[in-house]
C-alpha cells in the first residue's frame, strides 16, 4: 500500500498516512488530485480507479471518503476489506464512530491505524487483538500519568 | 458539549486543550479568520516549546500536528518531536513518535537524531514502547537507520513475544526494501517464523518471505521448500471450523489466505514441481470458498490469479476461467470490473477460453460505470476475430454512438484496426469506416483520412457506390471534418460517376453539376470547415473541371475568387489553379487525371511513428506518402509531368486502377539476382566485382521487372532494369519508359531487346543513367508496355528508393 487518505465530502482532509517517503509539496498535490478524482465519481460507480501506476480503492462511509492507493499487483477486493476493517476498528473504539470523532480525536485514529497497518502492510488480522492493544496502550498512558501525578494527555 | 467527545466505552480521556483549539478553528467563518486563529495558536505553541518541561508538551505537539493536517507549515515542531521521543513518559513518546512519522521523513536531518532513541526503545522493557519504535522505523526509517538497526530487528524476530515479532517482521520488510542486501540477514528467521501459530506473526512472516523471494531468485529457490508448509497452513484455514477471532463473513482470516496465495504464486511460477504441490489446494479453495460476499470473492480472485500464473494443469485453468466468467455475471460492479481486468491479462494465452464469455463481456459495454465500460471495450477489441467480426462490429458501432467522450478515440481506433484485419468484404470495410466517421469523426486520428482515401482508391469497383454514399453524407452534415475531407476528395475524384446517375450497389441520386458544386461551395464557405477541409474542397472543385461539361466557368470563377483569400494555403492553391486555367490549359486534363493506385507500405519515407508498434497499429506507417500526394498534387505534378514530357519519348496516359495494389517494394537486397547482373555488366561501364543488390519492382501477369543500382559518382547513379517473362506465351514489343523528378537528369540507354520469350528463356535489360546534382529524394516512374497473345498491356510502377550499394 502506498498511502491512505480520509477526507470529507467537501474535500477537507481528516487523516493522511503515507507508506513511502514523499516530499511535502508532492503530498499536497496528490491529496488535491485524489479528492478531485474521487469526489467526481458517480454514486453507484465501481470503487476502483487507475491513477498513474497505482490502483486507487475508495469507499464512502457516511460523510467520509476512505481512499487507499495500492500497487498494481495487489488485490483490489482485499483492499476494500482493509478499509472496512479499519472502519470497524474505529467503530468499536469510539462506539458508533462518526466524522466528528475522527476530527476531535485524530491522534487516536492514527494510533489505531498504527496497530492495524505497518509499513504499508497488514500487521494484525484479528480485530480483538488490535482493540485489546489499543486499550492497553491507553491504560498505560493513563496509569503512568496518574502515577506521576501529571495531567493526562 | 464535551460529553460528546468523551467516550463512554474504552477510549482514553481526550485532550482538552487540543479539542478547544480544534473547536476554535472550526468555528472560524472565513479562511482569513481561520488563518488568524492558527497563527495565534502557533505562536503560543512555539512559545511553549521554548519553555522547560511544563507537563503540557504533548498537548502542544498534538495541536501542531492538527494544524499540520490542515495544510499549514509545522516544521518548527521537528525538534520538539525529537525531544519528546527521548522523554521517559509514555504519553510524550507516543505523540513524539506520531509527530516524527508525520513531520519527519528520511530526507530531513532531524530524522537521524532519533536513531538513538529508537535503538534504545527497541530494547525497552515495555512492549508498547518497543512497538512505537518499531512502527516509526518501519514508517520512515532511512537506509542508514535501517543498516544500523537491522541486527536488533533480527534479534527481535527470533526472541520476543508475538506482539513484537509480528511488528519486527514488517520492520524487516521495510529494511529489505530500503537496503536490498540485508535480505540475506533475515532469511533464516523468516523461515522459522512459519512455524508460529499466531496469525499476526504468520502474516508478517509470509509478507517478509514474499519480499525476500521477489528480490532475490536464489532466495526464491530456497524458499520453494516451504510450499508444503504453506499448503498445510492454507488447508488449515480453509477447512477449519468457525474461529471467532479471525472470521470475516464465514471466511477464516481472508487477509492471511490472500497473502499465502500470493506467495504460492511466486513460488509456483515457472516451476512444475511446486505447481503440482499446490494443485489440489488451489482446486479446494476455488470450489469451497463462499462467493456471496466480497471477502470470499477476494480470496477467489487471488486464487484465480495464482492458478493462471503458475504451471497449473488444464482442468484447474478451466476452473479458474469459469470463476472469472461467473464474476462477469455478478451484480457487484467491482467484481465485474476485476473479472475483466483478469480476462484481459489472459486473452492472449487462453484466447478460446475467454471467447466463451464474449457475450457477457459485450453486454458490459452497456454498463453505466465508466471504468467497467473501459475494460469491456479493451476486452471486446481483443476478442474480435475473423469469425465474429460482423456481430462484434455491430456491437462496437452501437457502443461508439453512445460511449463517453474519453473513450471515443480509443473505440474508433480499435474499430479501425479490427476492420483492417478482419474485414469480410471491401464494401463492408468502407461502410464501417464511414459509419465511424459519421458518429465520431471528431475523435479519429489524423491518419484516418489518407488511410480511408487509399482504401477507397484501391477498391475501384466501389468508387460509384462510395461517392454516392459520401455525397449523401455531405448533404446531411458538414461538421465532421474527417468525413467532409474524404467526401470532398471523392467527389473531386469520382464526380463523373456521381453525375452519371447510375449505380449498382446503391440507390442512385439524380445529381446535377450545380448540385455538386453547391455542395462543395457550402463546405468552402462554412465557418465549421477547418482550413485543411477547405483545401480539400477547393482542390475537388478544381478537379471537377475536367469531369463536368457545362459549368466549367463556375469553377473558374470560384477559383479566381479564392485567389485573394486570406488563408495563405487556399490562396496559393487558387492562384496555381488559376494559372492552370490560363496558361497551362492544355495540360489541365493530364494534371487532373484520375489518381493512380496508391501503394501500401511504400518504402523510402521515414515515419517516426509506428513501424515498430504491435500488429494492431498497421495503418499509420503507410500513407504519409499518400498524404503528400494528395492535396499538394497540382503544383508538383505539373513539374513532374513537364519533366516526363521532356525526358521520355511519349506522354504517359492514364493508367486505369487495377483494383489490387502493386506488390510491396522490398528494400533488402535479394541474393538471387547477383549472378544475372554479372552477365549484364559485361561490356558496359567498369563495375565493381561484388554483385549489386537487386530489388523486384514489378511482378504481375507473369512479367517481372527487377532493378539494381550502382553509384558512379557523388551525384551519378546507374540503374539497371531487367525484365523476365514467366508465362507460357512469348511477349513482344516490350518497352520501358521512365520519368524522374524535376532536377534529376535521365538518360536511357538502348535496351538489349524488345522480346521476352516464354518461361524466362531470356531477359531484357536496359540501363538508365541518372544524375542527381541537387541530391533530391530520388524517385522514378516506369511505364511498362508490351504485347502478349495479340493484346497490348501497359502498366506503371513507381520506385521510391534505390537499393544502396
PDB file of N, CA and C in Angstrom, chain A residues 101-133:
ATOM      1  N   UNK A 101     -15.819  12.406  15.538  1.00  0.00           N
ATOM      2  CA  UNK A 101     -14.912  11.652  16.400  1.00  0.00           C
ATOM      3  C   UNK A 101     -13.509  11.690  15.840  1.00  0.00           C
ATOM      4  N   UNK A 102     -13.415  11.515  14.541  1.00  0.00           N
ATOM      5  CA  UNK A 102     -12.099  11.456  13.912  1.00  0.00           C
ATOM      6  C   UNK A 102     -11.454  12.837  13.876  1.00  0.00           C
ATOM      7  N   UNK A 103     -12.285  13.876  13.777  1.00  0.00           N
ATOM      8  CA  UNK A 103     -11.727  15.221  13.773  1.00  0.00           C
ATOM      9  C   UNK A 103     -11.146  15.557  15.143  1.00  0.00           C
ATOM     10  N   UNK A 104     -11.955  15.341  16.180  1.00  0.00           N
ATOM     11  CA  UNK A 104     -11.529  15.766  17.505  1.00  0.00           C
ATOM     12  C   UNK A 104     -10.569  14.790  18.176  1.00  0.00           C
ATOM     13  N   UNK A 105     -10.458  13.617  17.656  1.00  0.00           N
ATOM     14  CA  UNK A 105      -9.546  12.635  18.248  1.00  0.00           C
ATOM     15  C   UNK A 105      -8.640  12.041  17.190  1.00  0.00           C
ATOM     16  N   UNK A 106      -8.146  12.916  16.356  1.00  0.00           N
ATOM     17  CA  UNK A 106      -7.391  12.426  15.196  1.00  0.00           C
ATOM     18  C   UNK A 106      -6.189  11.595  15.626  1.00  0.00           C
ATOM     19  N   UNK A 107      -5.551  11.990  16.730  1.00  0.00           N
ATOM     20  CA  UNK A 107      -4.341  11.262  17.106  1.00  0.00           C
ATOM     21  C   UNK A 107      -4.683   9.814  17.453  1.00  0.00           C
ATOM     22  N   UNK A 108      -5.869   9.603  17.987  1.00  0.00           N
ATOM     23  CA  UNK A 108      -6.265   8.228  18.322  1.00  0.00           C
ATOM     24  C   UNK A 108      -6.556   7.418  17.071  1.00  0.00           C
ATOM     25  N   UNK A 109      -7.120   8.094  16.064  1.00  0.00           N
ATOM     26  CA  UNK A 109      -7.349   7.407  14.794  1.00  0.00           C
ATOM     27  C   UNK A 109      -6.016   6.902  14.245  1.00  0.00           C
ATOM     28  N   UNK A 110      -4.977   7.715  14.405  1.00  0.00           N
ATOM     29  CA  UNK A 110      -3.645   7.300  13.966  1.00  0.00           C
ATOM     30  C   UNK A 110      -3.132   6.125  14.787  1.00  0.00           C
ATOM     31  N   UNK A 111      -3.324   6.194  16.105  1.00  0.00           N
ATOM     32  CA  UNK A 111      -2.819   5.117  16.970  1.00  0.00           C
ATOM     33  C   UNK A 111      -3.467   3.797  16.572  1.00  0.00           C
ATOM     34  N   UNK A 112      -4.769   3.863  16.306  1.00  0.00           N
ATOM     35  CA  UNK A 112      -5.470   2.640  15.909  1.00  0.00           C
ATOM     36  C   UNK A 112      -4.940   2.134  14.577  1.00  0.00           C
ATOM     37  N   UNK A 113      -4.766   3.062  13.643  1.00  0.00           N
ATOM     38  CA  UNK A 113      -4.239   2.669  12.329  1.00  0.00           C
ATOM     39  C   UNK A 113      -2.875   2.009  12.472  1.00  0.00           C
ATOM     40  N   UNK A 114      -2.056   2.572  13.374  1.00  0.00           N
ATOM     41  CA  UNK A 114      -0.700   2.047  13.531  1.00  0.00           C
ATOM     42  C   UNK A 114      -0.668   0.683  14.214  1.00  0.00           C
ATOM     43  N   UNK A 115      -1.791   0.266  14.795  1.00  0.00           N
ATOM     44  CA  UNK A 115      -1.862  -1.096  15.325  1.00  0.00           C
ATOM     45  C   UNK A 115      -2.394  -2.065  14.279  1.00  0.00           C
ATOM     46  N   UNK A 116      -2.978  -1.543  13.243  1.00  0.00           N
ATOM     47  CA  UNK A 116      -3.591  -2.386  12.214  1.00  0.00           C
ATOM     48  C   UNK A 116      -2.660  -2.551  11.005  1.00  0.00           C
ATOM     49  N   UNK A 117      -2.080  -1.417  10.548  1.00  0.00           N
ATOM     50  CA  UNK A 117      -1.182  -1.469   9.402  1.00  0.00           C
ATOM     51  C   UNK A 117       0.204  -1.031   9.824  1.00  0.00           C
ATOM     52  N   UNK A 118       1.214  -1.556   9.165  1.00  0.00           N
ATOM     53  CA  UNK A 118       2.582  -1.174   9.483  1.00  0.00           C
ATOM     54  C   UNK A 118       3.424  -1.240   8.222  1.00  0.00           C
ATOM     55  N   UNK A 119       4.107  -0.135   7.913  1.00  0.00           N
ATOM     56  CA  UNK A 119       4.967  -0.125   6.731  1.00  0.00           C
ATOM     57  C   UNK A 119       4.238  -0.478   5.462  1.00  0.00           C
ATOM     58  N   UNK A 120       2.940  -0.162   5.377  1.00  0.00           N
ATOM     59  CA  UNK A 120       2.183  -0.426   4.164  1.00  0.00           C
ATOM     60  C   UNK A 120       1.644  -1.838   4.067  1.00  0.00           C
ATOM     61  N   UNK A 121       1.736  -2.608   5.141  1.00  0.00           N
ATOM     62  CA  UNK A 121       1.198  -3.972   5.141  1.00  0.00           C
ATOM     63  C   UNK A 121       0.311  -4.171   6.357  1.00  0.00           C
ATOM     64  N   UNK A 122      -0.525  -5.200   6.327  1.00  0.00           N
ATOM     65  CA  UNK A 122      -1.364  -5.512   7.487  1.00  0.00           C
ATOM     66  C   UNK A 122      -0.491  -6.158   8.543  1.00  0.00           C
ATOM     67  N   UNK A 123      -0.623  -5.680   9.790  1.00  0.00           N
ATOM     68  CA  UNK A 123       0.197  -6.299  10.830  1.00  0.00           C
ATOM     69  C   UNK A 123      -0.606  -7.217  11.732  1.00  0.00           C
ATOM     70  N   UNK A 124      -1.905  -7.005  11.825  1.00  0.00           N
ATOM     71  CA  UNK A 124      -2.715  -7.853  12.695  1.00  0.00           C
ATOM     72  C   UNK A 124      -4.059  -8.110  12.055  1.00  0.00           C
ATOM     73  N   UNK A 125      -4.399  -9.390  11.923  1.00  0.00           N
ATOM     74  CA  UNK A 125      -5.639  -9.712  11.226  1.00  0.00           C
ATOM     75  C   UNK A 125      -6.804  -9.956  12.182  1.00  0.00           C
ATOM     76  N   UNK A 126      -6.536  -9.879  13.471  1.00  0.00           N
ATOM     77  CA  UNK A 126      -7.605 -10.125  14.433  1.00  0.00           C
ATOM     78  C   UNK A 126      -8.100  -8.809  15.005  1.00  0.00           C
ATOM     79  N   UNK A 127      -9.399  -8.567  14.909  1.00  0.00           N
ATOM     80  CA  UNK A 127      -9.980  -7.332  15.427  1.00  0.00           C
ATOM     81  C   UNK A 127      -9.761  -7.220  16.935  1.00  0.00           C
ATOM     82  N   UNK A 128     -10.020  -8.324  17.607  1.00  0.00           N
ATOM     83  CA  UNK A 128      -9.955  -8.295  19.063  1.00  0.00           C
ATOM     84  C   UNK A 128      -8.572  -7.928  19.566  1.00  0.00           C
ATOM     85  N   UNK A 129      -7.565  -8.492  18.924  1.00  0.00           N
ATOM     86  CA  UNK A 129      -6.197  -8.214  19.373  1.00  0.00           C
ATOM     87  C   UNK A 129      -5.861  -6.748  19.201  1.00  0.00           C
ATOM     88  N   UNK A 130      -6.249  -6.172  18.067  1.00  0.00           N
ATOM     89  CA  UNK A 130      -5.970  -4.757  17.842  1.00  0.00           C
ATOM     90  C   UNK A 130      -6.644  -3.912  18.921  1.00  0.00           C
ATOM     91  N   UNK A 131      -7.901  -4.198  19.174  1.00  0.00           N
ATOM     92  CA  UNK A 131      -8.632  -3.435  20.186  1.00  0.00           C
ATOM     93  C   UNK A 131      -7.990  -3.559  21.557  1.00  0.00           C
ATOM     94  N   UNK A 132      -7.621  -4.791  21.898  1.00  0.00           N
ATOM     95  CA  UNK A 132      -7.004  -5.015  23.213  1.00  0.00           C
ATOM     96  C   UNK A 132      -5.708  -4.215  23.336  1.00  0.00           C
ATOM     97  N   UNK A 133      -4.927  -4.185  22.274  1.00  0.00           N
ATOM     98  CA  UNK A 133      -3.650  -3.458  22.323  1.00  0.00           C
ATOM     99  C   UNK A 133      -3.872  -1.970  22.514  1.00  0.00           C
TER     100      UNK A 133
END
